[in-house]
PDB file of C-alpha atoms in Angstrom:
ATOM      1  CA  MET A   1     104.068  83.881 124.913  1.00  0.00           C
ATOM      2  CA  PRO A   2     102.344  84.267 121.505  1.00  0.00           C
ATOM      3  CA  LYS A   3     103.450  81.675 118.949  1.00  0.00           C
ATOM      4  CA  LEU A   4     103.011  81.315 115.190  1.00  0.00           C
ATOM      5  CA  VAL A   5     102.832  77.697 114.006  1.00  0.00           C
ATOM      6  CA  VAL A   6     103.354  76.955 110.314  1.00  0.00           C
ATOM      7  CA  ILE A   7     100.431  74.766 109.208  1.00  0.00           C
ATOM      8  CA  THR A   8     101.487  74.412 105.573  1.00  0.00           C
ATOM      9  CA  VAL A   9     102.645  70.861 104.945  1.00  0.00           C
ATOM     10  CA  GLY A  10     106.338  70.738 104.117  1.00  0.00           C
ATOM     11  CA  PHE A  11     107.365  72.918 107.063  1.00  0.00           C
ATOM     12  CA  ASN A  12     107.294  70.191 109.718  1.00  0.00           C
ATOM     13  CA  ASP A  13     107.484  71.430 113.310  1.00  0.00           C
ATOM     14  CA  VAL A  14     108.186  75.059 112.387  1.00  0.00           C
ATOM     15  CA  SER A  15     106.971  77.517 114.990  1.00  0.00           C
ATOM     16  CA  PHE A  16     108.063  80.955 116.128  1.00  0.00           C
ATOM     17  CA  GLU A  17     107.612  82.690 119.475  1.00  0.00           C
ATOM     18  CA  VAL A  18     106.668  86.304 118.836  1.00  0.00           C
ATOM     19  CA  LYS A  19     108.369  88.785 121.142  1.00  0.00           C
ATOM     20  CA  PRO A  20     107.532  92.432 121.895  1.00  0.00           C
ATOM     21  CA  GLU A  21     110.483  93.509 119.718  1.00  0.00           C
ATOM     22  CA  LYS A  22     109.886  93.763 115.972  1.00  0.00           C
ATOM     23  CA  SER A  23     110.881  90.632 114.060  1.00  0.00           C
ATOM     24  CA  SER A  24     111.309  90.322 110.324  1.00  0.00           C
ATOM     25  CA  VAL A  25     109.776  87.442 108.367  1.00  0.00           C
ATOM     26  CA  GLY A  26     110.848  86.447 104.873  1.00  0.00           C
ATOM     27  CA  ARG A  27     112.526  84.016 102.539  1.00  0.00           C
ATOM     28  CA  LEU A  28     116.128  85.047 103.326  1.00  0.00           C
ATOM     29  CA  PRO A  29     117.980  83.265 106.162  1.00  0.00           C
ATOM     30  CA  ASP A  30     118.866  86.540 107.947  1.00  0.00           C
ATOM     31  CA  ASN A  31     115.208  87.126 108.964  1.00  0.00           C
ATOM     32  CA  GLN A  32     114.222  86.240 112.539  1.00  0.00           C
ATOM     33  CA  LEU A  33     111.663  83.858 110.961  1.00  0.00           C
ATOM     34  CA  SER A  34     112.998  82.437 107.698  1.00  0.00           C
ATOM     35  CA  LEU A  35     110.454  80.721 105.407  1.00  0.00           C
ATOM     36  CA  PRO A  36     112.426  79.401 102.409  1.00  0.00           C
ATOM     37  CA  GLU A  37     109.511  79.175  99.982  1.00  0.00           C
ATOM     38  CA  PRO A  38     109.377  80.958  96.571  1.00  0.00           C
ATOM     39  CA  SER A  39     106.011  82.677  97.204  1.00  0.00           C
ATOM     40  CA  VAL A  40     107.421  84.418 100.315  1.00  0.00           C
ATOM     41  CA  SER A  41     109.287  87.677  99.628  1.00  0.00           C
ATOM     42  CA  SER A  42     112.861  88.120 100.849  1.00  0.00           C
ATOM     43  CA  ARG A  43     111.557  90.618 103.446  1.00  0.00           C
ATOM     44  CA  HIS A  44     107.835  89.824 103.568  1.00  0.00           C
ATOM     45  CA  CYS A  45     106.555  91.389 106.808  1.00  0.00           C
ATOM     46  CA  GLU A  46     107.369  92.562 110.326  1.00  0.00           C
ATOM     47  CA  LEU A  47     105.578  91.446 113.454  1.00  0.00           C
ATOM     48  CA  TYR A  48     105.679  91.874 117.220  1.00  0.00           C
ATOM     49  CA  ALA A  49     103.650  90.863 120.266  1.00  0.00           C
ATOM     50  CA  LYS A  50     101.416  93.359 122.043  1.00  0.00           C
ATOM     51  CA  GLY A  51      99.637  91.660 124.946  1.00  0.00           C
ATOM     52  CA  ASP A  52      97.611  88.723 123.576  1.00  0.00           C
ATOM     53  CA  GLU A  53      97.771  90.068 120.036  1.00  0.00           C
ATOM     54  CA  ILE A  54     100.366  90.039 117.304  1.00  0.00           C
ATOM     55  CA  ILE A  55     100.839  93.171 115.230  1.00  0.00           C
ATOM     56  CA  VAL A  56     101.655  92.442 111.567  1.00  0.00           C
ATOM     57  CA  LYS A  57     102.923  94.899 108.943  1.00  0.00           C
ATOM     58  CA  ASP A  58     103.301  93.814 105.305  1.00  0.00           C
ATOM     59  CA  LEU A  59     106.513  95.194 103.795  1.00  0.00           C
ATOM     60  CA  ASN A  60     105.102  95.606 100.266  1.00  0.00           C
ATOM     61  CA  SER A  61     105.567  91.902  99.551  1.00  0.00           C
ATOM     62  CA  THR A  62     105.070  90.504  96.052  1.00  0.00           C
ATOM     63  CA  ASN A  63     102.373  87.925  96.897  1.00  0.00           C
ATOM     64  CA  GLY A  64     100.829  89.772  99.832  1.00  0.00           C
ATOM     65  CA  SER A  65     100.015  89.026 103.459  1.00  0.00           C
ATOM     66  CA  PHE A  66      96.541  87.871 104.499  1.00  0.00           C
ATOM     67  CA  ILE A  67      94.716  87.364 107.800  1.00  0.00           C
ATOM     68  CA  ASN A  68      91.920  84.805 107.357  1.00  0.00           C
ATOM     69  CA  GLU A  69      92.113  85.450 103.579  1.00  0.00           C
ATOM     70  CA  LYS A  70      91.696  89.230 103.915  1.00  0.00           C
ATOM     71  CA  GLN A  71      94.651  90.979 102.301  1.00  0.00           C
ATOM     72  CA  LEU A  72      96.656  93.414 104.416  1.00  0.00           C
ATOM     73  CA  GLU A  73      97.410  96.861 103.116  1.00  0.00           C
ATOM     74  CA  PRO A  74     101.210  97.235 102.705  1.00  0.00           C
ATOM     75  CA  GLY A  75     102.838  99.404 105.371  1.00  0.00           C
ATOM     76  CA  LYS A  76      99.796  99.378 107.660  1.00  0.00           C
ATOM     77  CA  GLU A  77      99.901  97.583 111.021  1.00  0.00           C
ATOM     78  CA  VAL A  78      97.089  95.057 111.523  1.00  0.00           C
ATOM     79  CA  THR A  79      96.167  92.935 114.569  1.00  0.00           C
ATOM     80  CA  LEU A  80      96.358  89.137 114.449  1.00  0.00           C
ATOM     81  CA  ARG A  81      94.268  87.516 117.183  1.00  0.00           C
ATOM     82  CA  PRO A  82      94.533  84.012 118.690  1.00  0.00           C
ATOM     83  CA  GLY A  83      93.271  81.294 116.339  1.00  0.00           C
ATOM     84  CA  GLN A  84      93.524  83.426 113.207  1.00  0.00           C
ATOM     85  CA  VAL A  85      95.597  82.334 110.224  1.00  0.00           C
ATOM     86  CA  LEU A  86      98.293  84.554 108.712  1.00  0.00           C
ATOM     87  CA  ARG A  87      99.157  83.670 105.121  1.00  0.00           C
ATOM     88  CA  LEU A  88     102.394  84.918 103.595  1.00  0.00           C
ATOM     89  CA  GLY A  89     102.407  84.045  99.905  1.00  0.00           C
ATOM     90  CA  GLN A  90     101.453  80.342 100.008  1.00  0.00           C
ATOM     91  CA  VAL A  91     102.632  79.684 103.584  1.00  0.00           C
ATOM     92  CA  GLU A  92     100.007  79.649 106.335  1.00  0.00           C
ATOM     93  CA  LEU A  93     100.751  80.266 110.018  1.00  0.00           C
ATOM     94  CA  ARG A  94      98.228  79.952 112.850  1.00  0.00           C
ATOM     95  CA  TYR A  95      98.479  82.123 115.950  1.00  0.00           C
ATOM     96  CA  GLU A  96      98.401  79.888 119.029  1.00  0.00           C
ATOM     97  CA  THR A  97      98.573  80.874 122.671  1.00  0.00           C
ATOM     98  CA  GLY A  98      98.203  77.436 124.258  1.00  0.00           C
ATOM     99  CA  LYS A  99      94.727  78.476 125.426  1.00  0.00           C
ATOM    100  CA  LYS A 100      91.516  77.237 123.773  1.00  0.00           C
ATOM    101  CA  GLN A 101      91.429  78.509 120.175  1.00  0.00           C
ATOM    102  CA  THR A 102      88.406  80.533 119.085  1.00  0.00           C
ATOM    103  CA  GLU A 103      88.620  79.844 115.361  1.00  0.00           C
ATOM    104  CA  GLN A 104      89.090  76.706 113.287  1.00  0.00           C
ATOM    105  CA  PRO A 105      92.274  76.303 111.235  1.00  0.00           C
ATOM    106  CA  ARG A 106      92.145  76.974 107.500  1.00  0.00           C
ATOM    107  CA  THR A 107      92.730  74.370 104.819  1.00  0.00           C
ATOM    108  CA  THR A 108      96.443  73.820 104.404  1.00  0.00           C
ATOM    109  CA  ILE A 109      98.425  73.906 101.214  1.00  0.00           C
ATOM    110  CA  ARG A 110     100.568  70.841 100.542  1.00  0.00           C
ATOM    111  CA  LEU A 111     104.043  71.373  99.178  1.00  0.00           C
ATOM    112  CA  GLY A 112     105.645  68.469  97.325  1.00  0.00           C
ATOM    113  CA  GLU A 113     108.869  67.886  95.477  1.00  0.00           C
ATOM    114  CA  ALA A 114     109.067  68.107  91.699  1.00  0.00           C
ATOM    115  CA  SER A 115     111.844  66.657  89.578  1.00  0.00           C
ATOM    116  CA  THR A 116     114.018  69.649  88.585  1.00  0.00           C
ATOM    117  CA  ALA A 117     111.466  72.447  88.502  1.00  0.00           C
ATOM    118  CA  GLY A 118     111.555  72.918  92.300  1.00  0.00           C
ATOM    119  CA  PRO A 119     108.638  72.535  94.711  1.00  0.00           C
ATOM    120  CA  THR A 120     105.163  71.992  93.346  1.00  0.00           C
ATOM    121  CA  MET A 121     101.958  72.938  95.107  1.00  0.00           C
ATOM    122  CA  GLU A 122      98.719  71.076  95.584  1.00  0.00           C
ATOM    123  CA  ILE A 123      96.286  73.918  96.216  1.00  0.00           C
ATOM    124  CA  SER A 124      93.003  73.321  97.996  1.00  0.00           C
ATOM    125  CA  LYS A 125      89.707  74.408  96.387  1.00  0.00           C
ATOM    126  CA  ASN A 126      89.262  77.044  99.148  1.00  0.00           C
ATOM    127  CA  SER A 127      92.595  78.691  98.388  1.00  0.00           C
ATOM    128  CA  ALA A 128      92.710  82.137  96.832  1.00  0.00           C
ATOM    129  CA  PHE A 129      95.059  80.716  94.183  1.00  0.00           C
ATOM    130  CA  ALA A 130      92.924  77.694  93.284  1.00  0.00           C
ATOM    131  CA  LYS A 131      91.837  77.310  89.654  1.00  0.00           C
ATOM    132  CA  LYS A 132      88.201  78.220  89.330  1.00  0.00           C
ATOM    133  CA  ASP A 133      85.925  75.684  87.599  1.00  0.00           C
ATOM    134  CA  ASN A 134      84.155  77.409  84.713  1.00  0.00           C
ATOM    135  CA  LYS A 135      81.333  75.360  83.149  1.00  0.00           C
ATOM    136  CA  PHE A 136      80.801  78.032  80.501  1.00  0.00           C
ATOM    137  CA  THR A 137      84.170  77.186  78.948  1.00  0.00           C
ATOM    138  CA  LYS A 138      82.814  73.776  77.929  1.00  0.00           C
ATOM    139  CA  ILE A 139      79.732  75.415  76.410  1.00  0.00           C
ATOM    140  CA  TYR A 140      81.857  77.880  74.402  1.00  0.00           C
ATOM    141  CA  VAL A 141      84.085  75.071  73.098  1.00  0.00           C
ATOM    142  CA  GLY A 142      81.025  73.053  72.052  1.00  0.00           C
ATOM    143  CA  VAL A 143      79.373  75.999  70.286  1.00  0.00           C
ATOM    144  CA  GLY A 144      82.670  76.855  68.578  1.00  0.00           C
ATOM    145  CA  ALA A 145      83.090  73.265  67.330  1.00  0.00           C
ATOM    146  CA  LEU A 146      79.540  73.269  65.907  1.00  0.00           C
ATOM    147  CA  LEU A 147      80.178  76.598  64.214  1.00  0.00           C
ATOM    148  CA  VAL A 148      83.390  75.351  62.585  1.00  0.00           C
ATOM    149  CA  LEU A 149      81.654  72.144  61.455  1.00  0.00           C
ATOM    150  CA  SER A 150      78.762  74.173  59.975  1.00  0.00           C
ATOM    151  CA  ILE A 151      81.179  76.382  58.024  1.00  0.00           C
ATOM    152  CA  ILE A 152      82.984  73.319  56.633  1.00  0.00           C
ATOM    153  CA  VAL A 153      79.694  71.733  55.505  1.00  0.00           C
ATOM    154  CA  PHE A 154      78.546  75.037  53.951  1.00  0.00           C
ATOM    155  CA  LEU A 155      81.829  75.424  52.033  1.00  0.00           C
ATOM    156  CA  TYR A 156      81.680  71.797  50.857  1.00  0.00           C
ATOM    157  CA  ILE A 157      78.124  72.240  49.547  1.00  0.00           C
ATOM    158  CA  ALA A 158      78.962  75.597  47.938  1.00  0.00           C
ATOM    159  CA  PHE A 159      82.023  74.267  46.101  1.00  0.00           C
ATOM    160  CA  SER A 160      80.383  70.996  45.065  1.00  0.00           C
ATOM    161  CA  ASN A 161      77.457  72.930  43.505  1.00  0.00           C
ATOM    162  CA  ALA A 162      79.792  75.411  41.815  1.00  0.00           C
ATOM    163  CA  SER A 163      81.797  72.669  40.135  1.00  0.00           C
ATOM    164  CA  GLY A 164      78.761  70.457  39.471  1.00  0.00           C
ATOM    165  CA  PRO A 165      77.689  68.787  36.161  1.00  0.00           C
ATOM    166  CA  GLY A 166      76.817  71.999  34.322  1.00  0.00           C
ATOM    167  CA  ASN A 167      80.015  73.882  35.223  1.00  0.00           C
ATOM    168  CA  PRO A 168      83.427  72.873  33.775  1.00  0.00           C
TER     169      PRO A 168
END
């Protein structure tokens, strides 16, 4: 029977056997598969087994549903094949059949505990939500600092000449 295994750290030993009947997935406990994580919508998606495939339908979720990082169109049924990774918000699930997998698992997202602010996330560089490194930002800051320094020197010279020995 098709099975979704949560590969996001923090959901130890969470798996779900997908049946031919539609199952709801979301953050609320009344879903057939409950994923209590803030990035997962209360009713995130529906899924069901069809042969060796799982059919997934995003229910207009806030943070979207993705198969191997390709976003699903809300309301449209899409096929999840063995070895592929389904991401719901920040939670990743891999479709396993028990047979040899055809695709490698994606980088997982590690969930940790924060003090009072709730769970924090350590996001991998390959994640869609990872902060992009922008080397041009450093260049703009440097040029801006030189510009400000030049203006200060110009104003200092201008005012020192204006109030020089010949001017009272």
